Amino acid sequence: GESVGLHLPTLSVQEGDNSIINCAYSNSASDYFIWYKQESGKGPQFIIDIRSNMDKRQGQRVTVLLNKTVKHLSLQIAATQPGDSAVYFCAENSGAGSYQLTFGKGTKLSVIP
Amino acid sequence: EAGVAQSPRYKIIEKRQSVAFWCNPISGHATLYWYQQILGQGPKLLIQFQNNGVVDDSQLPKDRFSAERLKGVDSTLKIQPAKLEDSAVYLCASKAGGSGEQFFGPGTRLTVL
């Protein structure tokens, strides 16, 4: 399995700038994808999801892009705020109707005030 | 709406001891998951319940881990005996039928000495 140990990929952005977090997923049969945000000492918190029949979905300040050809997912955060600082995980549903999520490695986003 | 509740929040034990974690899902959520999250990694699914039945426990180390959800509501996860490598955060999540979004509890941080 994948292991990144203690060294998560890190993205540092200036407050007010846009952030883009990327994720490569593993299963071409996955039909549903979620981005979660995890703050220190807390459980993952849902941000946005997308189904495989879509290539883009927008929420409040967030956009998820899905490229099935290269099995790539991205999360765009507009006007990044200090409260956005956290670890971000993408997850894919590879369990069909049973919704079993496989999580990616995570990216730590640090917002510079 | 109350979220997923977990207890205890923290637990420190010595190797070869036993430990149990408790989870109370969101009311009405039929699907319940237990995940193990090692420091610096994404959550890894251990077991999935649908009501009081097991959907998938293929990644549960059954020689030492057990889980139950007797009345289809609360669930307990037990480790007996614990090993050093079991040190992790144990997350419980629940999901409503027809939705892909999993709601996570705050987790229990286990340290095995």
PDB file of C-alpha atoms in Angstrom:
ATOM      1  CA  GLY A   1       0.000   0.000   0.000  1.00  0.00           C
ATOM      2  CA  GLU A   2       0.924   3.611  -0.202  1.00  0.00           C
ATOM      3  CA  SER A   3       2.797   5.217   2.638  1.00  0.00           C
ATOM      4  CA  VAL A   4       3.941   8.771   2.966  1.00  0.00           C
ATOM      5  CA  GLY A   5       5.028   8.579   6.587  1.00  0.00           C
ATOM      6  CA  LEU A   6       5.242  11.890   8.354  1.00  0.00           C
ATOM      7  CA  HIS A   7       6.145  13.894   5.271  1.00  0.00           C
ATOM      8  CA  LEU A   8       2.941  15.066   3.643  1.00  0.00           C
ATOM      9  CA  PRO A   9       3.162  17.100   0.455  1.00  0.00           C
ATOM     10  CA  THR A  10       2.772  20.739   1.466  1.00  0.00           C
ATOM     11  CA  LEU A  11       1.281  23.692  -0.358  1.00  0.00           C
ATOM     12  CA  SER A  12       1.858  27.187   0.990  1.00  0.00           C
ATOM     13  CA  VAL A  13      -0.267  30.025  -0.363  1.00  0.00           C
ATOM     14  CA  GLN A  14      -0.736  33.678   0.453  1.00  0.00           C
ATOM     15  CA  GLU A  15      -4.056  34.660   1.983  1.00  0.00           C
ATOM     16  CA  GLY A  16      -6.413  35.781  -0.764  1.00  0.00           C
ATOM     17  CA  ASP A  17      -4.724  33.754  -3.488  1.00  0.00           C
ATOM     18  CA  ASN A  18      -6.301  30.719  -5.128  1.00  0.00           C
ATOM     19  CA  SER A  19      -5.153  27.220  -4.132  1.00  0.00           C
ATOM     20  CA  ILE A  20      -5.052  24.126  -6.294  1.00  0.00           C
ATOM     21  CA  ILE A  21      -4.610  20.728  -4.691  1.00  0.00           C
ATOM     22  CA  ASN A  22      -4.065  17.737  -6.936  1.00  0.00           C
ATOM     23  CA  CYS A  23      -4.765  14.065  -6.503  1.00  0.00           C
ATOM     24  CA  ALA A  24      -4.119  10.985  -8.612  1.00  0.00           C
ATOM     25  CA  TYR A  25      -6.553   8.139  -8.046  1.00  0.00           C
ATOM     26  CA  SER A  26      -5.921   4.506  -8.672  1.00  0.00           C
ATOM     27  CA  ASN A  27      -9.057   2.734  -9.859  1.00  0.00           C
ATOM     28  CA  SER A  28     -10.436   3.513 -13.308  1.00  0.00           C
ATOM     29  CA  ALA A  29     -13.737   1.919 -12.245  1.00  0.00           C
ATOM     30  CA  SER A  30     -14.279   4.371  -9.371  1.00  0.00           C
ATOM     31  CA  ASP A  31     -17.566   6.197  -9.868  1.00  0.00           C
ATOM     32  CA  TYR A  32     -17.631   8.729  -7.068  1.00  0.00           C
ATOM     33  CA  PHE A  33     -15.047  11.029  -5.520  1.00  0.00           C
ATOM     34  CA  ILE A  34     -14.952  13.194  -2.419  1.00  0.00           C
ATOM     35  CA  TRP A  35     -12.629  15.846  -1.062  1.00  0.00           C
ATOM     36  CA  TYR A  36     -12.263  16.004   2.706  1.00  0.00           C
ATOM     37  CA  LYS A  37     -10.607  18.613   4.909  1.00  0.00           C
ATOM     38  CA  GLN A  38      -8.988  17.495   8.156  1.00  0.00           C
ATOM     39  CA  GLU A  39      -7.891  19.931  10.829  1.00  0.00           C
ATOM     40  CA  SER A  40      -5.522  18.876  13.576  1.00  0.00           C
ATOM     41  CA  GLY A  41      -7.241  16.714  16.174  1.00  0.00           C
ATOM     42  CA  LYS A  42     -10.479  16.437  14.218  1.00  0.00           C
ATOM     43  CA  GLY A  43     -12.122  13.949  11.912  1.00  0.00           C
ATOM     44  CA  PRO A  44     -12.296  14.562   8.152  1.00  0.00           C
ATOM     45  CA  GLN A  45     -14.928  17.083   7.084  1.00  0.00           C
ATOM     46  CA  PHE A  46     -16.751  16.876   3.741  1.00  0.00           C
ATOM     47  CA  ILE A  47     -15.966  19.634   1.267  1.00  0.00           C
ATOM     48  CA  ILE A  48     -17.353  18.601  -2.104  1.00  0.00           C
ATOM     49  CA  ASP A  49     -18.072  15.490  -4.152  1.00  0.00           C
ATOM     50  CA  ILE A  50     -18.358  14.605  -7.805  1.00  0.00           C
ATOM     51  CA  ARG A  51     -19.655  11.634  -9.735  1.00  0.00           C
ATOM     52  CA  SER A  52     -17.791  10.095 -12.641  1.00  0.00           C
ATOM     53  CA  ASN A  53     -20.362  11.299 -15.186  1.00  0.00           C
ATOM     54  CA  MET A  54     -19.275  14.883 -14.480  1.00  0.00           C
ATOM     55  CA  ASP A  55     -15.978  16.671 -15.068  1.00  0.00           C
ATOM     56  CA  LYS A  56     -16.560  19.752 -12.944  1.00  0.00           C
ATOM     57  CA  ARG A  57     -18.582  20.713  -9.913  1.00  0.00           C
ATOM     58  CA  GLN A  58     -18.656  23.977  -8.023  1.00  0.00           C
ATOM     59  CA  GLY A  59     -19.457  24.773  -4.432  1.00  0.00           C
ATOM     60  CA  GLN A  60     -18.980  27.800  -2.267  1.00  0.00           C
ATOM     61  CA  ARG A  61     -15.404  28.961  -2.994  1.00  0.00           C
ATOM     62  CA  VAL A  62     -14.449  25.435  -4.086  1.00  0.00           C
ATOM     63  CA  THR A  63     -14.385  23.684  -7.444  1.00  0.00           C
ATOM     64  CA  VAL A  64     -13.561  20.053  -8.134  1.00  0.00           C
ATOM     65  CA  LEU A  65     -12.278  18.970 -11.542  1.00  0.00           C
ATOM     66  CA  LEU A  66     -12.218  15.353 -12.656  1.00  0.00           C
ATOM     67  CA  ASN A  67     -10.103  14.052 -15.548  1.00  0.00           C
ATOM     68  CA  LYS A  68     -10.925  10.384 -16.005  1.00  0.00           C
ATOM     69  CA  THR A  69      -8.514   9.987 -18.910  1.00  0.00           C
ATOM     70  CA  VAL A  70      -5.510  10.462 -16.664  1.00  0.00           C
ATOM     71  CA  LYS A  71      -7.242   9.524 -13.389  1.00  0.00           C
ATOM     72  CA  HIS A  72      -6.703  12.949 -11.885  1.00  0.00           C
ATOM     73  CA  LEU A  73      -8.748  15.017  -9.472  1.00  0.00           C
ATOM     74  CA  SER A  74      -8.143  18.575  -8.371  1.00  0.00           C
ATOM     75  CA  LEU A  75      -9.606  20.875  -5.745  1.00  0.00           C
ATOM     76  CA  GLN A  76      -9.533  24.594  -6.336  1.00  0.00           C
ATOM     77  CA  ILE A  77     -10.105  26.962  -3.422  1.00  0.00           C
ATOM     78  CA  ALA A  78     -10.794  30.562  -4.312  1.00  0.00           C
ATOM     79  CA  ALA A  79      -9.581  33.447  -2.153  1.00  0.00           C
ATOM     80  CA  THR A  80      -7.860  31.165   0.338  1.00  0.00           C
ATOM     81  CA  GLN A  81      -8.336  32.121   3.985  1.00  0.00           C
ATOM     82  CA  PRO A  82      -6.352  31.223   7.130  1.00  0.00           C
ATOM     83  CA  GLY A  83      -9.215  28.952   8.163  1.00  0.00           C
ATOM     84  CA  ASP A  84      -8.531  26.845   5.085  1.00  0.00           C
ATOM     85  CA  SER A  85      -5.235  25.668   6.591  1.00  0.00           C
ATOM     86  CA  ALA A  86      -5.590  21.910   7.030  1.00  0.00           C
ATOM     87  CA  VAL A  87      -4.754  18.579   5.414  1.00  0.00           C
ATOM     88  CA  TYR A  88      -6.848  17.814   2.341  1.00  0.00           C
ATOM     89  CA  PHE A  89      -7.623  14.269   1.214  1.00  0.00           C
ATOM     90  CA  CYS A  90      -9.218  13.033  -1.945  1.00  0.00           C
ATOM     91  CA  ALA A  91     -11.123   9.766  -1.702  1.00  0.00           C
ATOM     92  CA  GLU A  92     -12.539   7.457  -4.364  1.00  0.00           C
ATOM     93  CA  ASN A  93     -15.423   5.063  -4.119  1.00  0.00           C
ATOM     94  CA  SER A  94     -14.171   1.792  -5.496  1.00  0.00           C
ATOM     95  CA  GLY A  95     -16.865  -0.274  -3.813  1.00  0.00           C
ATOM     96  CA  ALA A  96     -19.676   0.470  -6.271  1.00  0.00           C
ATOM     97  CA  GLY A  97     -22.960   0.787  -4.383  1.00  0.00           C
ATOM     98  CA  SER A  98     -21.424   0.078  -1.004  1.00  0.00           C
ATOM     99  CA  TYR A  99     -19.535   3.392  -0.964  1.00  0.00           C
ATOM    100  CA  GLN A 100     -16.208   2.172   0.347  1.00  0.00           C
ATOM    101  CA  LEU A 101     -13.771   5.046   0.231  1.00  0.00           C
ATOM    102  CA  THR A 102     -10.068   4.713  -0.521  1.00  0.00           C
ATOM    103  CA  PHE A 103      -8.224   7.801   0.643  1.00  0.00           C
ATOM    104  CA  GLY A 104      -5.261   9.422  -1.077  1.00  0.00           C
ATOM    105  CA  LYS A 105      -2.057  10.538   0.586  1.00  0.00           C
ATOM    106  CA  GLY A 106      -3.190  13.992   1.666  1.00  0.00           C
ATOM    107  CA  THR A 107      -1.809  17.478   1.064  1.00  0.00           C
ATOM    108  CA  LYS A 108      -1.121  19.958   3.819  1.00  0.00           C
ATOM    109  CA  LEU A 109      -2.288  23.450   2.935  1.00  0.00           C
ATOM    110  CA  SER A 110      -0.686  26.317   4.845  1.00  0.00           C
ATOM    111  CA  VAL A 111      -2.119  29.795   4.369  1.00  0.00           C
ATOM    112  CA  ILE A 112       0.263  32.679   4.971  1.00  0.00           C
ATOM    113  CA  PRO A 113      -1.541  35.712   6.444  1.00  0.00           C
TER     114      PRO A 113
ATOM    115  CA  GLU B   1     -28.337  17.522  13.998  1.00  0.00           C
ATOM    116  CA  ALA B   2     -25.855  15.816  16.320  1.00  0.00           C
ATOM    117  CA  GLY B   3     -22.744  14.454  14.672  1.00  0.00           C
ATOM    118  CA  VAL B   4     -20.975  11.138  15.055  1.00  0.00           C
ATOM    119  CA  ALA B   5     -19.886  10.637  18.660  1.00  0.00           C
ATOM    120  CA  GLN B   6     -16.837   8.646  19.703  1.00  0.00           C
ATOM    121  CA  SER B   7     -15.288   7.801  23.033  1.00  0.00           C
ATOM    122  CA  PRO B   8     -12.813   7.888  24.535  1.00  0.00           C
ATOM    123  CA  ARG B   9     -10.985  10.692  22.725  1.00  0.00           C
ATOM    124  CA  TYR B  10      -7.593   9.498  23.901  1.00  0.00           C
ATOM    125  CA  LYS B  11      -6.265   6.205  25.217  1.00  0.00           C
ATOM    126  CA  ILE B  12      -2.792   5.121  26.253  1.00  0.00           C
ATOM    127  CA  ILE B  13      -2.108   1.449  26.889  1.00  0.00           C
ATOM    128  CA  GLU B  14       0.830  -0.899  27.020  1.00  0.00           C
ATOM    129  CA  LYS B  15       1.407  -3.506  24.363  1.00  0.00           C
ATOM    130  CA  ARG B  16      -0.477  -6.755  24.863  1.00  0.00           C
ATOM    131  CA  GLN B  17      -3.269  -4.950  26.731  1.00  0.00           C
ATOM    132  CA  SER B  18      -6.833  -4.743  25.417  1.00  0.00           C
ATOM    133  CA  VAL B  19      -8.761  -1.641  24.419  1.00  0.00           C
ATOM    134  CA  ALA B  20     -12.258  -0.846  23.164  1.00  0.00           C
ATOM    135  CA  PHE B  21     -13.635   2.134  21.295  1.00  0.00           C
ATOM    136  CA  TRP B  22     -17.252   3.198  21.072  1.00  0.00           C
ATOM    137  CA  CYS B  23     -19.124   4.961  18.283  1.00  0.00           C
ATOM    138  CA  ASN B  24     -22.626   6.422  18.112  1.00  0.00           C
ATOM    139  CA  PRO B  25     -23.530   7.311  14.509  1.00  0.00           C
ATOM    140  CA  ILE B  26     -25.858  10.020  13.294  1.00  0.00           C
ATOM    141  CA  SER B  27     -29.447   9.042  13.990  1.00  0.00           C
ATOM    142  CA  GLY B  28     -30.970   7.126  11.113  1.00  0.00           C
ATOM    143  CA  HIS B  29     -27.689   6.325   9.369  1.00  0.00           C
ATOM    144  CA  ALA B  30     -27.751   2.652   8.478  1.00  0.00           C
ATOM    145  CA  THR B  31     -24.141   2.408   7.295  1.00  0.00           C
ATOM    146  CA  LEU B  32     -21.260   2.632   9.751  1.00  0.00           C
ATOM    147  CA  TYR B  33     -17.529   2.473   9.070  1.00  0.00           C
ATOM    148  CA  TRP B  34     -14.406   2.115  11.194  1.00  0.00           C
ATOM    149  CA  TYR B  35     -11.145   3.523   9.845  1.00  0.00           C
ATOM    150  CA  GLN B  36      -7.568   3.463  11.095  1.00  0.00           C
ATOM    151  CA  GLN B  37      -5.511   6.592  10.443  1.00  0.00           C
ATOM    152  CA  ILE B  38      -1.788   6.323  11.073  1.00  0.00           C
ATOM    153  CA  LEU B  39       0.035   9.620  11.553  1.00  0.00           C
ATOM    154  CA  GLY B  40       0.736  11.289   8.216  1.00  0.00           C
ATOM    155  CA  GLN B  41      -1.525   9.009   6.195  1.00  0.00           C
ATOM    156  CA  GLY B  42      -5.086   8.949   4.969  1.00  0.00           C
ATOM    157  CA  PRO B  43      -7.747   6.911   6.760  1.00  0.00           C
ATOM    158  CA  LYS B  44      -7.786   3.201   5.918  1.00  0.00           C
ATOM    159  CA  LEU B  45     -11.066   1.306   6.034  1.00  0.00           C
ATOM    160  CA  LEU B  46     -11.197  -1.511   8.590  1.00  0.00           C
ATOM    161  CA  ILE B  47     -14.839  -2.594   8.514  1.00  0.00           C
ATOM    162  CA  GLN B  48     -18.201  -1.530   7.105  1.00  0.00           C
ATOM    163  CA  PHE B  49     -21.591  -2.328   8.635  1.00  0.00           C
ATOM    164  CA  GLN B  50     -25.015  -2.049   7.070  1.00  0.00           C
ATOM    165  CA  ASN B  51     -27.445  -1.991  10.005  1.00  0.00           C
ATOM    166  CA  ASN B  52     -26.114  -4.824  12.207  1.00  0.00           C
ATOM    167  CA  GLY B  53     -24.554  -6.854   9.394  1.00  0.00           C
ATOM    168  CA  VAL B  54     -20.964  -6.756   8.154  1.00  0.00           C
ATOM    169  CA  VAL B  55     -20.612  -5.612   4.533  1.00  0.00           C
ATOM    170  CA  ASP B  56     -16.823  -5.810   4.336  1.00  0.00           C
ATOM    171  CA  ASP B  57     -14.165  -6.669   6.916  1.00  0.00           C
ATOM    172  CA  SER B  58     -11.459  -7.748   4.494  1.00  0.00           C
ATOM    173  CA  GLN B  59      -8.929  -5.240   5.892  1.00  0.00           C
ATOM    174  CA  LEU B  60      -9.627  -5.949   9.555  1.00  0.00           C
ATOM    175  CA  PRO B  61      -6.766  -7.878  11.250  1.00  0.00           C
ATOM    176  CA  LYS B  62      -9.097 -10.466  12.682  1.00  0.00           C
ATOM    177  CA  ASP B  63      -6.482 -12.152  14.840  1.00  0.00           C
ATOM    178  CA  ARG B  64      -6.561  -9.139  17.151  1.00  0.00           C
ATOM    179  CA  PHE B  65      -9.319  -6.766  16.025  1.00  0.00           C
ATOM    180  CA  SER B  66     -13.050  -7.308  16.394  1.00  0.00           C
ATOM    181  CA  ALA B  67     -16.058  -5.077  15.881  1.00  0.00           C
ATOM    182  CA  GLU B  68     -19.759  -5.360  16.451  1.00  0.00           C
ATOM    183  CA  ARG B  69     -22.933  -3.377  15.923  1.00  0.00           C
ATOM    184  CA  LEU B  70     -25.447  -5.560  17.716  1.00  0.00           C
ATOM    185  CA  LYS B  71     -28.592  -3.415  17.498  1.00  0.00           C
ATOM    186  CA  GLY B  72     -27.736  -1.638  14.271  1.00  0.00           C
ATOM    187  CA  VAL B  73     -26.967   1.647  16.020  1.00  0.00           C
ATOM    188  CA  ASP B  74     -23.888   1.946  18.282  1.00  0.00           C
ATOM    189  CA  SER B  75     -20.722   0.081  17.462  1.00  0.00           C
ATOM    190  CA  THR B  76     -17.627  -1.007  19.346  1.00  0.00           C
ATOM    191  CA  LEU B  77     -14.175  -1.781  17.992  1.00  0.00           C
ATOM    192  CA  LYS B  78     -11.850  -3.869  20.142  1.00  0.00           C
ATOM    193  CA  ILE B  79      -8.151  -4.656  19.944  1.00  0.00           C
ATOM    194  CA  GLN B  80      -6.833  -7.614  21.918  1.00  0.00           C
ATOM    195  CA  PRO B  81      -3.890  -7.780  22.360  1.00  0.00           C
ATOM    196  CA  ALA B  82      -2.559  -4.425  21.171  1.00  0.00           C
ATOM    197  CA  LYS B  83       0.750  -4.038  19.355  1.00  0.00           C
ATOM    198  CA  LEU B  84       2.972  -0.993  19.018  1.00  0.00           C
ATOM    199  CA  GLU B  85       1.953  -0.597  15.370  1.00  0.00           C
ATOM    200  CA  ASP B  86      -1.696  -0.177  16.393  1.00  0.00           C
ATOM    201  CA  SER B  87      -0.902   3.363  17.553  1.00  0.00           C
ATOM    202  CA  ALA B  88      -3.183   5.483  15.391  1.00  0.00           C
ATOM    203  CA  VAL B  89      -6.394   7.472  15.348  1.00  0.00           C
ATOM    204  CA  TYR B  90      -9.476   5.287  15.018  1.00  0.00           C
ATOM    205  CA  LEU B  91     -12.246   7.063  13.162  1.00  0.00           C
ATOM    206  CA  CYS B  92     -15.892   6.143  12.980  1.00  0.00           C
ATOM    207  CA  ALA B  93     -18.066   7.383  10.125  1.00  0.00           C
ATOM    208  CA  SER B  94     -21.715   6.964   9.208  1.00  0.00           C
ATOM    209  CA  LYS B  95     -23.713   7.420   6.037  1.00  0.00           C
ATOM    210  CA  ALA B  96     -27.353   7.783   5.128  1.00  0.00           C
ATOM    211  CA  GLY B  97     -28.865   5.530   2.482  1.00  0.00           C
ATOM    212  CA  GLY B  98     -28.677   6.843  -1.082  1.00  0.00           C
ATOM    213  CA  SER B  99     -25.922   9.313  -0.264  1.00  0.00           C
ATOM    214  CA  GLY B 100     -22.197   8.901  -0.775  1.00  0.00           C
ATOM    215  CA  GLU B 101     -21.115  11.376   1.898  1.00  0.00           C
ATOM    216  CA  GLN B 102     -19.633   9.832   5.020  1.00  0.00           C
ATOM    217  CA  PHE B 103     -19.786  11.872   8.222  1.00  0.00           C
ATOM    218  CA  PHE B 104     -16.806  11.362  10.503  1.00  0.00           C
ATOM    219  CA  GLY B 105     -16.516  11.495  14.250  1.00  0.00           C
ATOM    220  CA  PRO B 106     -13.579  13.205  16.031  1.00  0.00           C
ATOM    221  CA  GLY B 107     -11.703   9.928  16.407  1.00  0.00           C
ATOM    222  CA  THR B 108      -9.971   8.149  19.264  1.00  0.00           C
ATOM    223  CA  ARG B 109      -6.208   8.608  19.443  1.00  0.00           C
ATOM    224  CA  LEU B 110      -4.605   5.367  20.638  1.00  0.00           C
ATOM    225  CA  THR B 111      -1.026   5.242  21.848  1.00  0.00           C
ATOM    226  CA  VAL B 112       0.472   1.808  22.507  1.00  0.00           C
ATOM    227  CA  LEU B 113       3.635   1.866  24.621  1.00  0.00           C
TER     228      LEU B 113
END
